[in-house]
Tab-separated table of N, CA, C and O in Angstrom:
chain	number	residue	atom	x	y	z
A	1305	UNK	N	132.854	-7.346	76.517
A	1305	UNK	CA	132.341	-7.621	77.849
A	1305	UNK	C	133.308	-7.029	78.874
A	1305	UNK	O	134.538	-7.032	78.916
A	1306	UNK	N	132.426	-6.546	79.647
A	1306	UNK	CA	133.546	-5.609	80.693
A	1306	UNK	C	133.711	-6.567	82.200
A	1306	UNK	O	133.009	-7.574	82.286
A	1307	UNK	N	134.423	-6.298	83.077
A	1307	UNK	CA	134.458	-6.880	83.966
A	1307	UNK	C	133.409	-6.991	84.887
A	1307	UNK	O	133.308	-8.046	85.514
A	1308	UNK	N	132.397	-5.841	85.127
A	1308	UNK	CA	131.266	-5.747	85.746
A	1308	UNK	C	130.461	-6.558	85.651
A	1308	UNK	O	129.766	-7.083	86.522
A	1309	UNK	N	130.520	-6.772	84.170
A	1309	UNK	CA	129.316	-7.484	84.095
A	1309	UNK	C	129.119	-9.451	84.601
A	1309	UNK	O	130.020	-10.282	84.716
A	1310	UNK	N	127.985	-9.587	84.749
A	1310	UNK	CA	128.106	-10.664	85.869
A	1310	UNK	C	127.862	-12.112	84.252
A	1310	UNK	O	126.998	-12.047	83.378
A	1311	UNK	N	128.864	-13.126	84.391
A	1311	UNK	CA	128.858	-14.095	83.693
A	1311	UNK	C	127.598	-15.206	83.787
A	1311	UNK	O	126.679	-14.910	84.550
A	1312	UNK	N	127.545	-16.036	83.299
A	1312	UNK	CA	126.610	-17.185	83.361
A	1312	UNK	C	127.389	-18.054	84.751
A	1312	UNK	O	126.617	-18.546	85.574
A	1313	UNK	N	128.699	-18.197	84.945
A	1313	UNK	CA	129.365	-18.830	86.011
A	1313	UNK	C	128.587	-18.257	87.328
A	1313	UNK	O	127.959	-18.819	88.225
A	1314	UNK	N	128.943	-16.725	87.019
A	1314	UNK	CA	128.389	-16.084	88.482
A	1314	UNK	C	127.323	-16.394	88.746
A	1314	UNK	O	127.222	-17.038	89.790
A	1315	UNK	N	126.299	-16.164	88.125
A	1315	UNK	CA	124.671	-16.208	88.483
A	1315	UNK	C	124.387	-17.938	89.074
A	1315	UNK	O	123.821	-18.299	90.106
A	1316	UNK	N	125.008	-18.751	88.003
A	1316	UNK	CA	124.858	-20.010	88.834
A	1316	UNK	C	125.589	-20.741	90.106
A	1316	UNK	O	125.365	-21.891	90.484
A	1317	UNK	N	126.486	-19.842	90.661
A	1317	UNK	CA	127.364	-20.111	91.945
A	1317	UNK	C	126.449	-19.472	92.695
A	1317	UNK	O	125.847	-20.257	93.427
A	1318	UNK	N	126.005	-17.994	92.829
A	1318	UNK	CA	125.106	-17.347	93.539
A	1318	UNK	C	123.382	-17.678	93.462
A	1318	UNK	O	122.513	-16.977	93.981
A	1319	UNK	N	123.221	-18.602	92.881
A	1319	UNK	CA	122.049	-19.075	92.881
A	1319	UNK	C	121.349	-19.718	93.895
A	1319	UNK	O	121.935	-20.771	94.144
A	1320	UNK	N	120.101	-19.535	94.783
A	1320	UNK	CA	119.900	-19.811	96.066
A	1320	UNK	C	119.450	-21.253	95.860
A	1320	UNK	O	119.025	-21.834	96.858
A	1321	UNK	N	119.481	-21.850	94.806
A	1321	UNK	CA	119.388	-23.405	95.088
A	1321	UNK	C	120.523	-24.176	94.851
A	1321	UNK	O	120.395	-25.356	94.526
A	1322	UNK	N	121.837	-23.556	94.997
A	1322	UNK	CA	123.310	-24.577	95.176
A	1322	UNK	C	124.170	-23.781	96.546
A	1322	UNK	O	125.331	-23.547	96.881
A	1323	UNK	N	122.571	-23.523	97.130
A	1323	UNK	CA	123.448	-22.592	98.606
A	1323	UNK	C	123.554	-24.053	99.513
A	1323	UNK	O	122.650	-24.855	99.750
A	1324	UNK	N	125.009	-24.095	99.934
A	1324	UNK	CA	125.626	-25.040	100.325
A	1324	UNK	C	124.469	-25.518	102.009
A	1324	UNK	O	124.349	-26.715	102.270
A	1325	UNK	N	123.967	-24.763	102.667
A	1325	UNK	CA	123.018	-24.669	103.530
A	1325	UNK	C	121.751	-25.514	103.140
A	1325	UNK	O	121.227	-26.549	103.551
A	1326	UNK	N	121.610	-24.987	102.578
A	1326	UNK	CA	120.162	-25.728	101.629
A	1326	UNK	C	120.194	-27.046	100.949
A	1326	UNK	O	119.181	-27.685	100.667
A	1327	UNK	N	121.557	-27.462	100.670
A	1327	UNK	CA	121.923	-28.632	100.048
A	1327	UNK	C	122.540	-29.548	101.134
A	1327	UNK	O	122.940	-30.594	100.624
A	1328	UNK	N	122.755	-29.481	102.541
A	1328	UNK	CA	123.490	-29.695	103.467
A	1328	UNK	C	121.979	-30.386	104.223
A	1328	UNK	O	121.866	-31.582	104.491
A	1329	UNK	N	121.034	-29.467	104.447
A	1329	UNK	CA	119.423	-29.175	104.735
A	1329	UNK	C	118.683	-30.439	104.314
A	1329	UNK	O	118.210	-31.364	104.975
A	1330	UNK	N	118.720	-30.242	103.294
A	1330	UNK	CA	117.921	-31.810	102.338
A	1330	UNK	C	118.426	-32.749	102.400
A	1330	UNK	O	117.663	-33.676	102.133
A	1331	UNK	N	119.910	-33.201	102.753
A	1331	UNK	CA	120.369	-34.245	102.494
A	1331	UNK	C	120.154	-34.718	103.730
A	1331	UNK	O	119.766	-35.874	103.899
A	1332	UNK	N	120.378	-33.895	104.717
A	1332	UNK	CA	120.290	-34.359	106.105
A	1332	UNK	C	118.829	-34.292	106.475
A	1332	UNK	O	118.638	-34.976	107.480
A	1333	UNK	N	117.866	-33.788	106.086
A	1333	UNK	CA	116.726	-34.370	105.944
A	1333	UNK	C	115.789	-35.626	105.485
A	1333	UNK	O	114.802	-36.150	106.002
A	1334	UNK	N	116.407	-35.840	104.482
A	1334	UNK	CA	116.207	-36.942	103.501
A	1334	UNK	C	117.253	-38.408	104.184
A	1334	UNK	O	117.077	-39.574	103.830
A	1335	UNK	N	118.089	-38.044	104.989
A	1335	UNK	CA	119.192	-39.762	105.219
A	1335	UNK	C	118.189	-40.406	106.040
A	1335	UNK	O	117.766	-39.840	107.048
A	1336	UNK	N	117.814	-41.444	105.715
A	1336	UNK	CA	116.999	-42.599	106.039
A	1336	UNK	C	117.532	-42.981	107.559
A	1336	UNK	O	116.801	-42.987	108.549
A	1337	UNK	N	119.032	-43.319	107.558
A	1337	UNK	CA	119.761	-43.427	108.582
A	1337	UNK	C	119.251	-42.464	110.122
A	1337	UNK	O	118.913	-42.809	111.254
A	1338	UNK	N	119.420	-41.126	109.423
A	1338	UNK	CA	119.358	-39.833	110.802
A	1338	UNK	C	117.529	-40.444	110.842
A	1338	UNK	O	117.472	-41.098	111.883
A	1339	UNK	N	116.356	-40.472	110.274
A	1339	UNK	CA	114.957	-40.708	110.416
A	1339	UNK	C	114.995	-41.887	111.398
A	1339	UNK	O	114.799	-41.807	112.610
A	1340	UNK	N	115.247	-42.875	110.767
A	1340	UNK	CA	115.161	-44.351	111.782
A	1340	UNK	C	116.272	-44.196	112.961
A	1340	UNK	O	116.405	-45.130	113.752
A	1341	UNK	N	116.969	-43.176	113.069
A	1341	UNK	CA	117.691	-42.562	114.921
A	1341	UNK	C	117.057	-42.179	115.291
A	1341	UNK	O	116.804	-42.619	116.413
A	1342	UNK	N	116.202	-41.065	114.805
A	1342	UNK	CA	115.247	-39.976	115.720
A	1342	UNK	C	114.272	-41.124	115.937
A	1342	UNK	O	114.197	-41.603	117.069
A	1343	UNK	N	113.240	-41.785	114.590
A	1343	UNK	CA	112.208	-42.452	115.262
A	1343	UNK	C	112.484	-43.394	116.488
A	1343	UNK	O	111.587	-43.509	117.323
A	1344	UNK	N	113.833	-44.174	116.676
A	1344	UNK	CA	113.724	-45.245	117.676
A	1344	UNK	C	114.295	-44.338	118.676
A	1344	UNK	O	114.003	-44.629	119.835
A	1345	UNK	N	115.159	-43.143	118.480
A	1345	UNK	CA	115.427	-42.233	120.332
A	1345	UNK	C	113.994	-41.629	120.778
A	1345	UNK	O	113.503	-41.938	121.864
A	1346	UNK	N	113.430	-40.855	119.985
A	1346	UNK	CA	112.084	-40.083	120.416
A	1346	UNK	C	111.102	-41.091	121.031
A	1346	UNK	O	110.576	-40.638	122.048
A	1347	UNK	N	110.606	-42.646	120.617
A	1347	UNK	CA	109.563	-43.373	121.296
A	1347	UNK	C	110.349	-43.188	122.487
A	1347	UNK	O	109.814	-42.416	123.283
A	1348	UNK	N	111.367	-43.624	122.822
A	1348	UNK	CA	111.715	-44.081	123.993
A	1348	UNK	C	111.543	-43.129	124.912
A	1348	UNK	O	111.345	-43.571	126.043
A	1349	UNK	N	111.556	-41.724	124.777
A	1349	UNK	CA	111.134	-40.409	125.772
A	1349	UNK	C	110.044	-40.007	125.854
A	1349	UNK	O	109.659	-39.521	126.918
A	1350	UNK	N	109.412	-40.070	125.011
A	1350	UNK	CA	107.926	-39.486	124.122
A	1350	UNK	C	106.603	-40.482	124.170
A	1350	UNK	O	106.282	-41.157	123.192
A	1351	UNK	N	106.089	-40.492	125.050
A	1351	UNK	CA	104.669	-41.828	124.704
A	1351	UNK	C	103.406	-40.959	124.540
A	1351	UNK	O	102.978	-39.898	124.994
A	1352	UNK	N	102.983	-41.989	123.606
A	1352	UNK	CA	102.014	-41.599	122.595
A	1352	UNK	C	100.671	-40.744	123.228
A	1352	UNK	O	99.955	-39.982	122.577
A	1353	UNK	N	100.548	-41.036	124.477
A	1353	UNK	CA	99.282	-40.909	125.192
A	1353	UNK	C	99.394	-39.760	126.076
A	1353	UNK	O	98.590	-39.346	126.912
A	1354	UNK	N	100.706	-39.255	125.692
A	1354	UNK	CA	101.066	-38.029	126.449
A	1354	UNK	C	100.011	-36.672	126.034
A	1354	UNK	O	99.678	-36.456	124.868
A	1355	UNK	N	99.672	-36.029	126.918
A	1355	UNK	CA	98.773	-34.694	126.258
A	1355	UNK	C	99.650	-33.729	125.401
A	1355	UNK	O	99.191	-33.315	124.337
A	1356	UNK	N	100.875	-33.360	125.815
A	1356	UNK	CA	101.617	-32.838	125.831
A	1356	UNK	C	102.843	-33.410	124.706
A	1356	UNK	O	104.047	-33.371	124.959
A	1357	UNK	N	102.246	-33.943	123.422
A	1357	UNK	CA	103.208	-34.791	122.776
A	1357	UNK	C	103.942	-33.632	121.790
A	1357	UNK	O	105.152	-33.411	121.737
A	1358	UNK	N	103.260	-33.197	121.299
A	1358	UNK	CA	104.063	-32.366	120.359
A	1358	UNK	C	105.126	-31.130	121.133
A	1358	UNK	O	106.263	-30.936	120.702
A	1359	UNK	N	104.613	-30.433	122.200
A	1359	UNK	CA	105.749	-29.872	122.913
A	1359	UNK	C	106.822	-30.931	123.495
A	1359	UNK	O	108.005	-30.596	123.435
A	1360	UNK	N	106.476	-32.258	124.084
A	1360	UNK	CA	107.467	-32.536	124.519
A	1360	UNK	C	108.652	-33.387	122.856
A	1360	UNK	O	109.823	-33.756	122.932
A	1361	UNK	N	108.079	-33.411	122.076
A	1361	UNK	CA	109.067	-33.965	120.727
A	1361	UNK	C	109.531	-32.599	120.381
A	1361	UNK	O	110.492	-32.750	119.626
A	1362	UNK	N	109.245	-31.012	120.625
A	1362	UNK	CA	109.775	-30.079	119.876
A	1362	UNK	C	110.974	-29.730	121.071
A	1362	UNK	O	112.136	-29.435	120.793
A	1363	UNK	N	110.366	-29.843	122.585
A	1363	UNK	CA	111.921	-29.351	123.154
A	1363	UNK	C	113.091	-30.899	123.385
A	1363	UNK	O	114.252	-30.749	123.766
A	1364	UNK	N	112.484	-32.294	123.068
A	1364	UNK	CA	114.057	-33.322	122.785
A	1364	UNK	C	114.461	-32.511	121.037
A	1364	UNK	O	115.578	-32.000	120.960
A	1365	UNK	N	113.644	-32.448	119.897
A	1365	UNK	CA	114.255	-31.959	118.825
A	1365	UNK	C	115.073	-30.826	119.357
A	1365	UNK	O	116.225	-31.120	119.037
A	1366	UNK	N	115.093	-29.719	119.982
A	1366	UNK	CA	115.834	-28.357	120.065
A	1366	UNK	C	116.718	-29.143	120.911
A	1366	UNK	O	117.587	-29.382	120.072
A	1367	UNK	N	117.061	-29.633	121.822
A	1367	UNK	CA	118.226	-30.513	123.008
A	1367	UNK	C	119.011	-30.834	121.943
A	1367	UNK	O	120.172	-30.431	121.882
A	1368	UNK	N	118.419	-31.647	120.924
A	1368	UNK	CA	118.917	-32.697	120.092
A	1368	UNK	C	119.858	-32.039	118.590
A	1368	UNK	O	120.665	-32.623	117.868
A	1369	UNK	N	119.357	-30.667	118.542
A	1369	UNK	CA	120.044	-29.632	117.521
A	1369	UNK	C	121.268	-28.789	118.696
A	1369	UNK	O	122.313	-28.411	118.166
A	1370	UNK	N	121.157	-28.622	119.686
A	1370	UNK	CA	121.767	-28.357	120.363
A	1370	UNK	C	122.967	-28.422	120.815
A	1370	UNK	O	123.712	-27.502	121.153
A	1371	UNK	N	123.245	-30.257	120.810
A	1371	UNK	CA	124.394	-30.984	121.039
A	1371	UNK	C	124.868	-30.949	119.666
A	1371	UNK	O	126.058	-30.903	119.354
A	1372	UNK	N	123.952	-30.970	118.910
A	1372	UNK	CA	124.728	-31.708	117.143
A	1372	UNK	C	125.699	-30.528	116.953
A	1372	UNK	O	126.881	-30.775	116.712
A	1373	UNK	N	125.139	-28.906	117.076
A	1373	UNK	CA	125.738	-27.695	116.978
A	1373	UNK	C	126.699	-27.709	117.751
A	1373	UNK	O	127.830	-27.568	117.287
A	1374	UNK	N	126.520	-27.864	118.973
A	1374	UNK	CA	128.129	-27.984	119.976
A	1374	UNK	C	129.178	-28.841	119.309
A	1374	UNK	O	130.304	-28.407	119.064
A	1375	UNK	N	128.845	-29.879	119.065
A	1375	UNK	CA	129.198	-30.769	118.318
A	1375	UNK	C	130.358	-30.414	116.824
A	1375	UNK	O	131.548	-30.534	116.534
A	1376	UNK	N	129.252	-29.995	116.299
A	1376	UNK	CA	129.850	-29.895	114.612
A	1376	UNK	C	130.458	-28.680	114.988
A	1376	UNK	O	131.415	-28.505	114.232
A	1377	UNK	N	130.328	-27.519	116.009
A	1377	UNK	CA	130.885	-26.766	115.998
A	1377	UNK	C	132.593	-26.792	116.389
A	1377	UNK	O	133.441	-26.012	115.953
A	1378	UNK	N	132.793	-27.899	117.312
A	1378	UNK	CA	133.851	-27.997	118.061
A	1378	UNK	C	134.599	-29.166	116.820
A	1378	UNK	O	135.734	-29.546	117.108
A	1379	UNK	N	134.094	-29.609	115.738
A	1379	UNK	CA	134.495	-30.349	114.593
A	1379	UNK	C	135.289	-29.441	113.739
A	1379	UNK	O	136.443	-29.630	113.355
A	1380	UNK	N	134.488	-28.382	113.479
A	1380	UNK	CA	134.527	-27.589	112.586
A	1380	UNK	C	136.172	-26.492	112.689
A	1380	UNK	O	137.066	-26.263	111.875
A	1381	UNK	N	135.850	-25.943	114.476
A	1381	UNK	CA	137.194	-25.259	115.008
A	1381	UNK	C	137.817	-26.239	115.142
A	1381	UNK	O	138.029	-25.967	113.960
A	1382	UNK	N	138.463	-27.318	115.408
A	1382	UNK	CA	139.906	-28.034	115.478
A	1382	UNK	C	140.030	-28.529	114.007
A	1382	UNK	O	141.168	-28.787	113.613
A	1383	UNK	N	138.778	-28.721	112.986
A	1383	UNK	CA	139.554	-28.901	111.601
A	1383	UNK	C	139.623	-27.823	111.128
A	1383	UNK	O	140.097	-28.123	110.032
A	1384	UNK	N	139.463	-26.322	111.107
A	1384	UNK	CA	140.402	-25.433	110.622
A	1384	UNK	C	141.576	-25.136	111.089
A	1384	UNK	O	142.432	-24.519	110.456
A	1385	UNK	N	141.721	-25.677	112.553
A	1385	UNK	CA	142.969	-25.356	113.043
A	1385	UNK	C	144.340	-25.873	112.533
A	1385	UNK	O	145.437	-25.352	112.332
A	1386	UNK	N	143.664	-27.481	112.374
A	1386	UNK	CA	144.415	-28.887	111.321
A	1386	UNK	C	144.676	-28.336	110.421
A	1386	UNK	O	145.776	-27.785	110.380
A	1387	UNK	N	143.914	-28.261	109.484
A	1387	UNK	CA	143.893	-27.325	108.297
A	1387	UNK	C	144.949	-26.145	108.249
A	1387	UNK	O	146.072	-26.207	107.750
A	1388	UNK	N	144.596	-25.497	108.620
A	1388	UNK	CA	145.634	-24.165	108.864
A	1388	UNK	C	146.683	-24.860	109.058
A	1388	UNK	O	147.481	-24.646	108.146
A	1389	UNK	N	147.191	-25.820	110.041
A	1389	UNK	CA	148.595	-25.567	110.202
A	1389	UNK	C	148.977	-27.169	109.345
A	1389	UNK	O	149.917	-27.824	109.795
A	1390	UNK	N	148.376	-27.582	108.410
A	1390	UNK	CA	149.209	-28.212	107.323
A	1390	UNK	C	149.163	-28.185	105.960
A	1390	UNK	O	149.589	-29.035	105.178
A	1391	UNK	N	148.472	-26.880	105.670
A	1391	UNK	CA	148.124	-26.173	104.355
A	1391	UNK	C	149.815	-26.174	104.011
A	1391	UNK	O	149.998	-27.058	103.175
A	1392	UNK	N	150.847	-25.636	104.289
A	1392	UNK	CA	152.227	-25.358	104.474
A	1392	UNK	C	153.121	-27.055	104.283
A	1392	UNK	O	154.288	-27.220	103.928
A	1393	UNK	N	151.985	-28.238	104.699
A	1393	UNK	CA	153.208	-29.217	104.670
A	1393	UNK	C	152.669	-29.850	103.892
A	1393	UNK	O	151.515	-30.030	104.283
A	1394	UNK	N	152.896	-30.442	102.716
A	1394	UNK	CA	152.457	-31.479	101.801
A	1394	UNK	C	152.968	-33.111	101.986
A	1394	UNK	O	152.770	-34.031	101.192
A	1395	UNK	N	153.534	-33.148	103.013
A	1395	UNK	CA	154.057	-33.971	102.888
A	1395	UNK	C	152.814	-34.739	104.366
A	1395	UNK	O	152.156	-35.777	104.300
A	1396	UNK	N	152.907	-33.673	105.609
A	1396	UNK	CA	152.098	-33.983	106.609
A	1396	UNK	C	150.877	-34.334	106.015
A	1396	UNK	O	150.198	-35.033	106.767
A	1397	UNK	N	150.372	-34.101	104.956
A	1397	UNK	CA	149.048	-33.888	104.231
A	1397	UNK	C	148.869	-35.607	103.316
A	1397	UNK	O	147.805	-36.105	102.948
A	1398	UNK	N	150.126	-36.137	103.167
A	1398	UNK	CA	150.003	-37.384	102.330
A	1398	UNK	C	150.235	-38.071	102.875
A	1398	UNK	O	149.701	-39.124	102.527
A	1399	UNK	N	151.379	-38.211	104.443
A	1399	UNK	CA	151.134	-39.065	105.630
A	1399	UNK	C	149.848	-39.032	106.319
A	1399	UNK	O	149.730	-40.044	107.009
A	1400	UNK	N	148.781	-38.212	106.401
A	1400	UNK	CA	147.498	-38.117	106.941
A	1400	UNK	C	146.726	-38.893	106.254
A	1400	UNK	O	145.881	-39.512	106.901
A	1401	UNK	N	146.773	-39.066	104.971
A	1401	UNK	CA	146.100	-39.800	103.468
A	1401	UNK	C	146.417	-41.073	103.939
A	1401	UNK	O	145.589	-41.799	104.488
A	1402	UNK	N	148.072	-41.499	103.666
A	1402	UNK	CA	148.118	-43.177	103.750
A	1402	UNK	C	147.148	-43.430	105.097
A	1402	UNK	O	146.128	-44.118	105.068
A	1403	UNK	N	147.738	-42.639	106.454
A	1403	UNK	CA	147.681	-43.310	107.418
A	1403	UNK	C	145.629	-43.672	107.911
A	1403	UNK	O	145.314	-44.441	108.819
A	1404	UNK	N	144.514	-42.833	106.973
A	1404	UNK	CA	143.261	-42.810	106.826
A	1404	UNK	C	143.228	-44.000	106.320
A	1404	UNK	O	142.906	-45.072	106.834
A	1405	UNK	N	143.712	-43.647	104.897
A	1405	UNK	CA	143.392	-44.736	104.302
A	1405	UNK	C	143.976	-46.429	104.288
A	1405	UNK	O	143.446	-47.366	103.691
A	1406	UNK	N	145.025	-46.460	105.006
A	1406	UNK	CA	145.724	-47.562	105.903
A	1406	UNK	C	144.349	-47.931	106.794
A	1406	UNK	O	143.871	-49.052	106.622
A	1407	UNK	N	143.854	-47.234	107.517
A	1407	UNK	CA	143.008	-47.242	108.682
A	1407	UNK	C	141.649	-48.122	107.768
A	1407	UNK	O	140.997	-49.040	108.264
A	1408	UNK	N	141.508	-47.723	106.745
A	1408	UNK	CA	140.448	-47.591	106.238
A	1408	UNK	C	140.560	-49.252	105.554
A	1408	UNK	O	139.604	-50.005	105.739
A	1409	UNK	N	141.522	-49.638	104.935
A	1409	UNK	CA	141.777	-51.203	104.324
A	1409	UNK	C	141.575	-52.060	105.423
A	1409	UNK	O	140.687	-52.913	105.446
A	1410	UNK	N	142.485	-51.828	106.460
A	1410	UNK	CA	142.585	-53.109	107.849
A	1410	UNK	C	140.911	-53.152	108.344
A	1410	UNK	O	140.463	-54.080	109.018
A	1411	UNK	N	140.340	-52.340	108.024
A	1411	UNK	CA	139.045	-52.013	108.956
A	1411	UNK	C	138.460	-52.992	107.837
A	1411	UNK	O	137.916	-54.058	108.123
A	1412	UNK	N	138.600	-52.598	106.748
A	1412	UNK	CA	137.547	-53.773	105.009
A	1412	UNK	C	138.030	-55.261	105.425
A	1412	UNK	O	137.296	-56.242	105.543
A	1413	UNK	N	139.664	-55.199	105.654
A	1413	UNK	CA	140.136	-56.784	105.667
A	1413	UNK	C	139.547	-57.207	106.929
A	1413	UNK	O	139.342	-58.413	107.068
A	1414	UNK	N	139.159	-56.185	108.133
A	1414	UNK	CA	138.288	-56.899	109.250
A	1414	UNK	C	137.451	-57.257	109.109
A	1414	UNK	O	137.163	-58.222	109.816
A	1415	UNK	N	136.636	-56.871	108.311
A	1415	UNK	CA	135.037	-57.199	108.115
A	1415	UNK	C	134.738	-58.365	107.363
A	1415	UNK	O	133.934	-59.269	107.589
A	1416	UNK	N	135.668	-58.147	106.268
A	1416	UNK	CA	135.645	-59.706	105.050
A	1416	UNK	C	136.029	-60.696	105.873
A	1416	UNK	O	135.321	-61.701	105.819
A	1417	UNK	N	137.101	-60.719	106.756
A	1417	UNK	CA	136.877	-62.409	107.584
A	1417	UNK	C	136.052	-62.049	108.582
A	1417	UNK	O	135.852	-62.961	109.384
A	1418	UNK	N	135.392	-60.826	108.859
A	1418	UNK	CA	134.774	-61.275	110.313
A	1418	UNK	C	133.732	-62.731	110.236
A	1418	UNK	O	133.236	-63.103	109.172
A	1419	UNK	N	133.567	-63.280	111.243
A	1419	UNK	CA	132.350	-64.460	110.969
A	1419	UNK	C	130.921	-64.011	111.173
A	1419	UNK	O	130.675	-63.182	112.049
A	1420	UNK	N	130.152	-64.415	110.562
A	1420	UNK	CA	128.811	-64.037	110.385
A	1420	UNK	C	127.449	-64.946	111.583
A	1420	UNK	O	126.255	-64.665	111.484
């Protein structure tokens, strides 16, 4: 086998149904959570008796992809920036760990006594 030739690994990494887009797509399609946001934000702008219902739910959907993109975009540039500059410290990288996951216990021990 020569190097050219393409493995069983390759074909299934390049395969258009584990394209990270598409799997990103469905999930965020499918969260029950994001459905029951849109259904209870959209009544509240959107009434039923409107003539005009389906244009006015397609331009809040495009507003509403709009911000998420500004959004995840401005997520996305300051965590590569993070990223980038503590790829180099392992140590900054396991103080970031406790101090999450510190964050993350006090927040469980809040909830178990909170009162109901």
């Amino acid at each position: 086998m020569t190097g050219a030739e393409p493995t069983e690994t390759t074909l299934t990494m390049h395969d258009a149904r584990y394209s990270p887009f598409r799997r990103s797509l469905a999930t965020s399609l499918l969260n029950p959570k994001a459905i029951l946001f849109f259904a209870a934000f959209f009544v509240q702008f959107v009434h039923p008796d409107d003539p005009h219902l389906w244009s006015n739910f397609g331009v809040l959907a495009v507003i509403m992809q709009c911000i998420s993109a500004a959004y995840l975009a401005t997520v996305i540039a300051v965590s590569a920036r993070l990223g980038h500059r503590a790829s180099g410290r392992p140590g900054l990288v396991i103080g970031a760990h406790l101090v999450a996951g510190t964050a993350f216990c006090l927040f469980a021990i809040r909830l178990a006594f909170a009162s109901f």
